[in-house]
Coordinates of C-alpha atoms and ligand atoms in Angstrom, one line a residue:
M30 CA 89.8 112.3 35.6
S31 CA 88.7 115.8 35.1
K32 CA 86.8 115.6 38.4
F33 CA 90.1 115.0 40.2
A34 CA 91.8 117.8 38.4
D35 CA 88.8 120.0 39.4
L36 CA 89.2 119.0 43.0
F37 CA 92.9 119.6 43.0
E38 CA 92.4 123.0 41.5
R39 CA 89.8 123.8 44.2
V40 CA 92.2 122.7 46.9
A41 CA 95.0 124.7 45.4
T42 CA 92.9 127.8 45.2
W43 CA 91.8 127.4 48.7
A44 CA 95.4 126.9 49.9
D45 CA 96.5 129.9 47.9
R46 CA 93.9 132.1 49.6
H47 CA 94.6 130.9 53.1
S48 CA 98.4 130.7 53.1
P49 CA 100.9 133.5 53.7
Q50 CA 101.5 135.8 50.8
T51 CA 105.3 136.0 50.8
L52 CA 107.3 133.6 48.8
F53 CA 109.6 133.2 51.7
A54 CA 106.9 132.0 54.1
R55 CA 105.4 129.7 51.5
A56 CA 108.7 128.1 50.5
L57 CA 109.4 127.6 54.2
I58 CA 106.1 125.9 54.6
I59 CA 106.6 123.7 51.6
I60 CA 109.9 122.5 53.0
V61 CA 109.2 122.4 56.7
V62 CA 105.7 120.9 56.8
P63 CA 106.7 117.6 55.1
M64 CA 109.8 117.5 57.3
L65 CA 107.8 117.9 60.5
L66 CA 105.2 115.4 59.3
L67 CA 107.8 112.8 58.5
Q68 CA 109.5 113.3 61.8
A69 CA 106.2 113.1 63.8
L70 CA 105.2 110.0 61.9
S71 CA 108.5 108.3 62.4
A72 CA 108.4 109.2 66.1
W73 CA 104.9 107.9 66.5
W74 CA 105.8 104.7 64.7
F75 CA 109.0 104.3 66.8
Y76 CA 107.1 104.6 70.0
S77 CA 103.9 102.8 69.2
Q78 CA 105.4 99.8 67.4
R79 CA 108.9 99.3 68.6
G80 CA 108.2 100.9 72.0
D81 CA 105.3 98.5 72.6
N82 CA 107.4 95.5 71.6
V83 CA 110.2 96.4 73.9
T84 CA 107.9 97.0 76.8
N85 CA 106.2 93.7 76.1
R86 CA 109.6 91.8 76.1
L87 CA 110.7 93.5 79.3
A88 CA 107.4 92.6 81.0
L89 CA 107.8 88.9 79.9
L90 CA 111.4 88.9 81.2
L91 CA 110.2 90.2 84.5
V92 CA 107.6 87.5 84.8
R93 CA 110.3 84.9 84.0
D94 CA 112.4 86.3 86.8
L95 CA 109.5 86.2 89.2
R96 CA 108.9 82.6 88.2
L97 CA 112.4 81.8 89.0
L98 CA 112.1 83.3 92.5
I99 CA 108.9 81.4 93.1
A100 CA 110.5 78.2 92.0
M101 CA 113.4 78.7 94.3
R102 CA 111.2 79.5 97.2
T103 CA 109.0 76.4 96.6
E104 CA 112.0 74.2 96.4
F105 CA 114.0 75.6 99.3
P106 CA 111.3 76.8 101.8
D107 CA 113.6 77.2 104.8
D108 CA 114.4 80.6 106.4
E109 CA 118.1 80.6 105.4
H110 CA 117.2 80.3 101.8
R111 CA 114.5 82.9 102.1
Y112 CA 117.2 85.6 102.9
W113 CA 119.3 84.2 100.2
I114 CA 116.5 84.4 97.6
I115 CA 115.5 87.9 98.8
N116 CA 119.1 89.1 98.4
H117 CA 119.5 87.8 94.9
G118 CA 116.2 89.2 93.9
R119 CA 117.4 92.6 94.9
T120 CA 121.0 92.6 93.7
D121 CA 120.8 90.4 90.6
L122 CA 117.3 90.8 89.4
L123 CA 117.2 94.6 90.0
L124 CA 114.0 94.5 92.1
S125 CA 113.6 97.3 94.7
S126 CA 112.4 94.9 97.3
V127 CA 111.2 91.3 97.7
R128 CA 109.2 90.1 100.7
F129 CA 107.5 86.9 101.7
R130 CA 104.5 87.0 104.0
S131 CA 101.8 84.7 105.0
G132 CA 98.3 85.4 103.7
I133 CA 96.2 85.5 100.5
V134 CA 96.5 88.0 97.7
P135 CA 93.5 90.3 97.4
P136 CA 91.3 89.6 94.4
F137 CA 92.6 91.8 91.4
Q138 CA 90.4 93.6 89.0
S139 CA 92.4 95.3 86.2
P140 CA 91.6 99.0 86.4
A141 CA 91.1 101.2 83.3
Y142 CA 94.6 102.7 83.4
F143 CA 96.6 104.4 80.7
D144 CA 99.9 103.0 82.0
I145 CA 101.2 101.0 79.1
V146 CA 103.9 99.4 81.2
A147 CA 101.5 98.2 83.9
R148 CA 99.2 96.9 81.2
E149 CA 102.0 95.0 79.6
V150 CA 103.0 93.5 82.9
Q151 CA 99.4 92.5 83.7
G152 CA 99.2 90.8 80.3
A153 CA 102.5 89.0 80.8
L154 CA 101.4 87.9 84.3
E155 CA 98.1 86.6 83.0
A156 CA 99.8 84.8 80.1
D157 CA 102.8 83.3 81.8
L158 CA 102.2 82.9 85.5
R159 CA 98.9 81.1 86.1
R160 CA 98.9 82.1 89.7
P161 CA 96.6 84.5 91.6
F162 CA 98.3 87.9 91.6
Y163 CA 97.6 91.5 92.5
L164 CA 99.0 94.5 90.7
N165 CA 99.2 98.1 92.0
N166 CA 100.6 100.9 89.9
T167 CA 99.7 103.6 92.4
V168 CA 102.4 103.0 95.0
G169 CA 104.5 105.9 93.6
N170 CA 108.2 106.3 93.6
D171 CA 108.3 105.1 90.0
Q172 CA 107.6 101.5 91.2
L173 CA 105.1 98.8 90.5
M174 CA 103.9 96.6 93.3
I175 CA 103.1 93.0 92.5
E176 CA 101.8 90.4 94.9
I177 CA 101.8 86.7 93.9
Q178 CA 100.4 83.7 95.7
V179 CA 103.5 81.5 96.1
S180 CA 101.8 78.6 98.0
D181 CA 98.6 78.1 99.9
G182 CA 99.4 80.4 102.8
E183 CA 102.2 82.5 101.4
V184 CA 102.4 85.6 99.4
M185 CA 105.5 87.1 97.6
E186 CA 105.4 90.9 97.4
V187 CA 107.9 92.6 95.0
Y188 CA 108.4 96.2 94.1
V189 CA 109.7 96.6 90.6
P190 CA 111.3 99.9 89.5
Y191 CA 109.8 101.2 86.2
L192 CA 113.4 101.6 85.0
R193 CA 113.5 97.8 84.6
L194 CA 110.4 97.9 82.4
T195 CA 111.0 100.7 80.0
F196 CA 113.6 101.3 77.4
G197 CA 115.1 104.3 79.0
S198 CA 116.0 107.7 77.9
S199 CA 113.0 108.6 75.6
F200 CA 113.3 112.2 76.8
A201 CA 116.8 112.5 75.5
Y202 CA 115.6 111.1 72.2
V203 CA 112.9 113.6 71.9
L204 CA 115.2 116.4 72.9
A205 CA 117.7 115.4 70.3
Q206 CA 115.0 115.2 67.7
V207 CA 113.6 118.7 68.5
G208 CA 117.1 120.2 68.7
L209 CA 118.1 118.7 65.4
A210 CA 114.9 119.9 63.8
L211 CA 115.5 123.4 65.1
V212 CA 119.1 123.5 63.8
L213 CA 117.9 122.3 60.4
F214 CA 115.0 124.8 60.4
G215 CA 117.4 127.6 61.1
L216 CA 119.7 126.5 58.3
A217 CA 116.7 126.3 56.0
I218 CA 115.6 129.8 56.9
W219 CA 119.1 131.2 56.3
F220 CA 119.5 129.6 52.9
M221 CA 116.0 130.5 51.8
R222 CA 116.6 134.2 52.7
R223 CA 119.7 134.2 50.6
E224 CA 117.9 132.8 47.6
L225 CA 115.0 135.3 47.9
V226 CA 117.0 138.5 48.4
P227 CA 117.6 139.0 44.7
I228 CA 113.9 138.5 43.9
E229 CA 113.1 141.2 46.4
H230 CA 115.7 143.5 44.7
L231 CA 114.2 142.8 41.4
G232 CA 110.7 143.7 42.6
V233 CA 111.9 147.0 44.1
A234 CA 113.8 147.8 40.9
A235 CA 110.8 147.0 38.6
D236 CA 108.6 149.2 40.8
A237 CA 111.0 152.1 40.7
L238 CA 111.4 151.8 36.9
G239 CA 107.6 151.9 36.6
K240 CA 107.5 155.2 38.5
G241 CA 110.2 156.7 36.3
R242 CA 112.8 156.7 39.1
D243 CA 116.5 156.1 38.8
V244 CA 117.3 152.3 38.8
P245 CA 120.9 151.4 39.5
D246 CA 122.4 148.8 37.3
F247 CA 122.5 145.4 38.9
A248 CA 123.7 142.0 38.0
F249 CA 123.1 138.9 40.2
K250 CA 126.3 137.0 40.6
G251 CA 125.1 134.3 42.9
G252 CA 121.7 132.7 43.2
T253 CA 119.8 130.3 41.1
R254 CA 119.9 130.4 37.3
E255 CA 116.2 131.4 37.0
V256 CA 116.7 134.4 39.2
R257 CA 119.9 135.4 37.4
N258 CA 118.1 135.1 34.1
A259 CA 115.3 137.3 35.3
G260 CA 117.8 139.9 36.5
T261 CA 119.6 139.9 33.2
A262 CA 116.3 140.1 31.3
F263 CA 115.2 143.0 33.4
Q264 CA 118.5 144.8 32.9
T265 CA 118.3 144.4 29.2
M266 CA 114.7 145.6 29.1
K267 CA 115.5 148.7 31.1
I268 CA 118.3 149.6 28.7
R269 CA 116.1 149.0 25.6
L270 CA 113.3 151.0 27.1
S271 CA 115.3 154.1 27.9
R272 CA 117.0 153.8 24.6
S273 CA 113.7 153.7 22.7
I274 CA 112.3 156.6 24.6
Q275 CA 115.3 158.6 24.0
Q276 CA 115.3 157.8 20.4
R277 CA 111.7 158.8 20.0
T278 CA 112.1 162.2 21.7
E279 CA 115.3 162.9 19.8
M280 CA 113.8 162.1 16.5
L281 CA 110.7 164.2 17.0
A282 CA 112.9 167.1 18.3
G283 CA 115.1 166.7 15.2
V284 CA 112.1 166.9 12.9
S285 CA 110.6 169.9 14.6
H286 CA 113.9 171.6 14.5
D287 CA 114.4 171.0 10.8
L288 CA 110.9 172.3 10.1
R289 CA 111.8 175.7 11.5
T290 CA 114.0 176.6 8.6
P291 CA 111.5 176.1 5.8
L292 CA 108.9 177.8 8.0
T293 CA 111.1 180.9 8.4
R294 CA 111.6 180.9 4.6
M295 CA 107.9 180.8 4.1
K296 CA 107.4 183.6 6.5
L297 CA 109.9 185.7 4.6
S298 CA 108.3 184.9 1.3
L299 CA 104.9 185.8 2.7
A300 CA 106.1 189.1 3.9
L301 CA 107.3 190.0 0.4
L302 CA 103.9 189.2 -1.1
P303 CA 101.4 192.0 -1.5
E304 CA 98.8 191.8 1.4
S305 CA 95.5 190.1 0.7
P306 CA 93.0 188.0 2.7
E307 CA 94.7 184.9 1.3
T308 CA 98.2 185.8 2.4
K309 CA 96.8 186.9 5.8
E310 CA 95.3 183.4 6.2
L311 CA 98.5 181.7 5.1
A312 CA 100.5 183.9 7.5
D313 CA 98.2 182.9 10.4
D314 CA 98.7 179.2 9.5
V315 CA 102.4 179.6 9.4
A316 CA 102.4 181.4 12.8
D317 CA 100.3 178.6 14.2
M318 CA 102.7 176.0 12.9
E319 CA 105.6 177.8 14.4
H320 CA 103.8 178.0 17.7
M321 CA 103.1 174.3 17.7
I322 CA 106.7 173.5 16.9
E323 CA 108.0 175.8 19.6
G324 CA 105.7 174.0 22.0
Y325 CA 106.8 170.6 21.0
L326 CA 110.5 171.6 21.2
A327 CA 110.0 173.0 24.7
F328 CA 108.3 169.7 25.6
A329 CA 111.1 167.6 24.2
R330 CA 113.8 169.7 25.9
G331 CA 112.0 169.4 29.2
E332 CA 111.9 165.7 28.9
G333 CA 115.7 165.7 29.2
D334 CA 117.6 164.3 32.1
E335 CA 115.9 165.6 35.1
E336 CA 116.5 163.3 38.1
T337 CA 114.0 162.2 40.6
A338 CA 114.4 163.8 44.0
P339 CA 112.4 163.7 47.3
V340 CA 110.2 166.8 47.3
D341 CA 107.2 168.2 49.2
L342 CA 104.4 168.4 46.7
S343 CA 102.6 171.1 48.7
D344 CA 105.5 173.5 47.9
I345 CA 105.0 172.9 44.2
F346 CA 101.2 173.6 44.6
E347 CA 102.0 176.8 46.4
D348 CA 104.5 177.8 43.8
V349 CA 102.0 177.3 40.9
A350 CA 99.3 179.1 42.8
A351 CA 101.5 182.0 43.6
G352 CA 102.5 182.3 39.9
A353 CA 98.9 182.3 38.9
R354 CA 97.9 184.9 41.6
R355 CA 100.4 187.3 40.2
D356 CA 98.1 187.5 37.2
N357 CA 95.2 188.3 39.6
A358 CA 93.7 184.8 39.3
E359 CA 91.8 183.2 42.1
V360 CA 93.5 179.9 43.1
T361 CA 93.0 177.9 46.3
V362 CA 95.3 175.1 47.5
N363 CA 94.7 172.5 50.1
W364 CA 96.0 169.0 50.9
M365 CA 95.6 166.1 53.3
G366 CA 98.3 163.8 54.5
D367 CA 102.0 163.5 53.9
M368 CA 103.0 165.2 50.6
N369 CA 106.6 164.0 50.5
V370 CA 107.3 162.0 47.4
E371 CA 110.1 161.1 45.1
L372 CA 109.6 162.6 41.7
R373 CA 111.0 165.0 39.0
P374 CA 110.0 168.4 40.5
I375 CA 110.3 170.5 37.4
A376 CA 108.3 168.1 35.3
I377 CA 105.5 167.8 37.9
K378 CA 105.4 171.6 38.4
R379 CA 104.9 171.9 34.7
C380 CA 102.1 169.4 34.7
I381 CA 100.2 171.2 37.5
T382 CA 100.9 174.6 35.8
N383 CA 99.4 173.4 32.6
L384 CA 96.3 172.2 34.4
V385 CA 95.9 175.4 36.4
A386 CA 96.5 177.5 33.2
N387 CA 93.7 175.5 31.4
A388 CA 91.4 176.0 34.4
L389 CA 92.0 179.7 34.5
R390 CA 91.7 180.1 30.8
H391 CA 88.3 178.5 30.7
G392 CA 87.0 179.4 34.2
K393 CA 87.3 182.2 36.7
R394 CA 88.8 180.3 39.6
A395 CA 90.8 177.1 40.2
E396 CA 91.0 174.8 43.1
I397 CA 94.0 172.5 43.7
H398 CA 93.3 169.7 46.2
A399 CA 95.5 166.7 47.1
T400 CA 95.0 163.6 49.3
R401 CA 97.4 160.9 50.1
G402 CA 96.1 157.3 49.8
K403 CA 97.8 154.1 50.6
T404 CA 99.6 153.7 47.3
S405 CA 99.2 157.0 45.6
I406 CA 98.6 160.7 45.9
E407 CA 95.6 162.0 44.1
I408 CA 95.7 165.6 42.9
T409 CA 92.5 167.3 41.6
V410 CA 92.4 170.6 39.7
D411 CA 88.8 172.0 39.5
D412 CA 87.5 175.0 37.7
D413 CA 84.1 176.7 37.3
G414 CA 84.3 177.0 33.5
P415 CA 82.1 175.3 30.9
G416 CA 83.9 171.9 31.2
I417 CA 84.4 169.4 28.4
P418 CA 81.7 167.1 27.0
E419 CA 82.3 163.6 28.3
D420 CA 82.8 162.0 24.8
R421 CA 85.7 164.3 24.2
Y422 CA 87.6 163.4 27.4
E423 CA 90.1 161.2 25.5
D424 CA 90.4 163.4 22.5
V425 CA 91.8 166.4 24.3
F426 CA 94.8 164.4 25.4
R427 CA 95.9 163.9 21.9
P428 CA 98.7 166.4 20.8
F429 CA 97.5 169.6 19.1
V430 CA 93.8 168.8 19.7
R431 CA 91.9 171.9 20.8
L432 CA 88.2 172.1 21.2
D433 CA 87.7 175.7 20.4
E434 CA 88.3 175.6 16.7
S435 CA 89.3 179.3 16.4
R436 CA 92.9 178.4 15.8
N437 CA 93.7 181.8 17.1
I438 CA 96.9 181.9 19.1
D439 CA 95.6 184.7 21.3
T440 CA 92.6 182.7 22.6
G441 CA 94.3 179.3 22.9
G442 CA 97.5 177.5 23.2
S443 CA 98.9 174.9 20.9
G444 CA 96.9 172.0 22.3
L445 CA 99.9 170.3 24.0
G446 CA 99.1 171.2 27.6
L447 CA 97.1 168.1 28.5
T448 CA 99.3 165.8 26.4
I449 CA 102.3 167.0 28.3
A450 CA 100.6 166.7 31.7
R451 CA 99.5 163.1 31.0
D452 CA 103.0 162.2 29.6
I453 CA 104.6 163.5 32.8
A454 CA 102.2 161.7 35.1
R455 CA 102.6 158.5 33.1
S456 CA 106.4 158.7 33.2
H457 CA 106.0 158.7 37.0
G458 CA 103.8 155.6 36.8
G459 CA 100.6 157.5 37.3
D460 CA 97.9 159.0 35.0
V461 CA 95.7 162.0 34.3
T462 CA 92.0 161.6 33.9
L463 CA 89.0 164.0 33.5
A464 CA 85.7 164.2 35.3
K465 CA 83.0 166.7 36.1
S466 CA 83.8 169.2 38.7
P467 CA 81.5 170.1 41.6
L468 CA 82.4 173.7 40.8
G469 CA 80.6 173.3 37.5
G470 CA 83.5 173.0 35.2
L471 CA 86.2 170.4 34.5
R472 CA 87.9 168.3 37.1
V473 CA 91.3 167.0 36.2
V474 CA 92.6 164.1 38.3
V475 CA 96.3 163.4 38.5
R476 CA 97.3 160.2 40.3
L477 CA 100.9 159.6 41.2
P478 CA 102.1 156.4 42.9
V479 CA 104.2 156.9 46.0
Ligands
ATP523 N1 89.7 173.4 32.2 C1 89.1 173.2 31.0 N2 87.9 173.6 30.7 C2 87.3 173.5 29.5 N3 88.0 173.0 28.4 C3 89.3 172.6 28.6 C4 89.9 172.7 29.9 N4 91.2 172.3 29.7 C5 91.3 172.0 28.4 N5 90.2 172.1 27.8 C6 90.0 171.9 26.3 O1 91.0 170.9 25.9 C7 91.8 171.4 24.9 C8 93.2 170.8 25.0 O2 93.8 171.4 26.2 P1 95.4 171.5 26.2 O3 95.8 172.0 27.5 O4 95.9 170.2 25.8 O5 95.7 172.5 25.1 P2 95.5 174.1 25.1 O6 95.2 174.6 26.5 O7 94.6 174.5 24.0 O8 97.0 174.6 24.7 P3 98.3 174.7 25.6 O9 98.0 174.1 26.9 O10 99.3 173.8 24.8 O11 98.7 176.1 25.7 C9 91.7 172.9 25.0 O12 91.9 173.5 23.8 C10 90.3 173.1 25.5 O13 89.4 173.1 24.5
MG524 MG1 96.4 174.1 28.1

């Protein structure tokens, strides 16, 4: 039992690998292949079984007619009756021609022919006539020539049109069948397309949602229940998702905002205290916290309602580089391929700016490089600084994590730069990862789907 299941599974896997990848094509195959098979089978059956039977009957009837002619000729051998017989053979028995001549029929050896009709006639003659005969199916004109020994010195020669021996318009039958099949095939394609359009829409919408792009509301009115359900589920998911993201950002922004007031109060109280190393340390901590909160608030604000738009990424790179060069930094930019993508330009600019700022803070020069692949654009930001130990690669993405422990605002930021960069990339359906740079420092890789 399990062997069968195994075999089935293997066949299914094979078919899966070797059949077209679109649902449309597959559905069509699933419908059309059995239909064509059925039709071919029934056509074959019709021709081979019924067709043979009909030809066989017609051949037997022909031999009966010939026997009648022979009987008449034997019974009325005079010349007048000869014309009479020939005439009736032509007009009433639908023979092309009938001729009586003296002589002997040549010996007949059945050839290896593929002519079903002639074969049937030969069979019928052998079975039902019991006289020497000669059969020729190569006389052309859609006729069959038969010679039969009527009496000792006389031969009857008849030409039989094939029309008398076949059951007619098989061509029309085939044509009707093919035509009907084509019409049904066309209808099937049309209906199938209609059913599949919503699924395509759903795929496009899900893809756009994953890339953080605007997804218009949609509801399937027509279509199958399964597809409508999937559409509704997607719509609900989309709404819940955006609601939960919004809620998270708003809550954190609220908390940060509320923390500002007590912090300000603490700052004031500290200023009133007499100066000592302890109060200095406390004041530094408070300033640090303030800095972090400002950073977070800026982040939460930025996450607002920016819409995606088609932009040229290379413009953004040049902008960021120009900004850095104003501070006398060495930044190079180069890219390969089409840099036009749909994304949130301000957010992406912020992401790249953060990375370049990191690079310049830790190294002397930065290199921005971008290449377009089949499904994504890969942006690398390299620097010649000290880099990051590999086991800390994931840590630095966590909010407020900084590797230099100095906690000094002058030498470092708040530790949100990479967090924000990754958040932005992920909201576009991409990601940010770290690696070693050929320049000696850190390489940050930003991948954005296109
Ligand atoms: N290019 C780099 N080379 C070496 N270390 C880096 C590099 N980029 C980041 N780091 C390390 O990762 C830590 C986290 O970086 P991140 O950008 O998140 O924060 P930050 O730069 O300290 O502050 P912010 O970017 O918010 O001003 C940094 O403190 C630094 O130690
Ligand atoms: Mg930074």
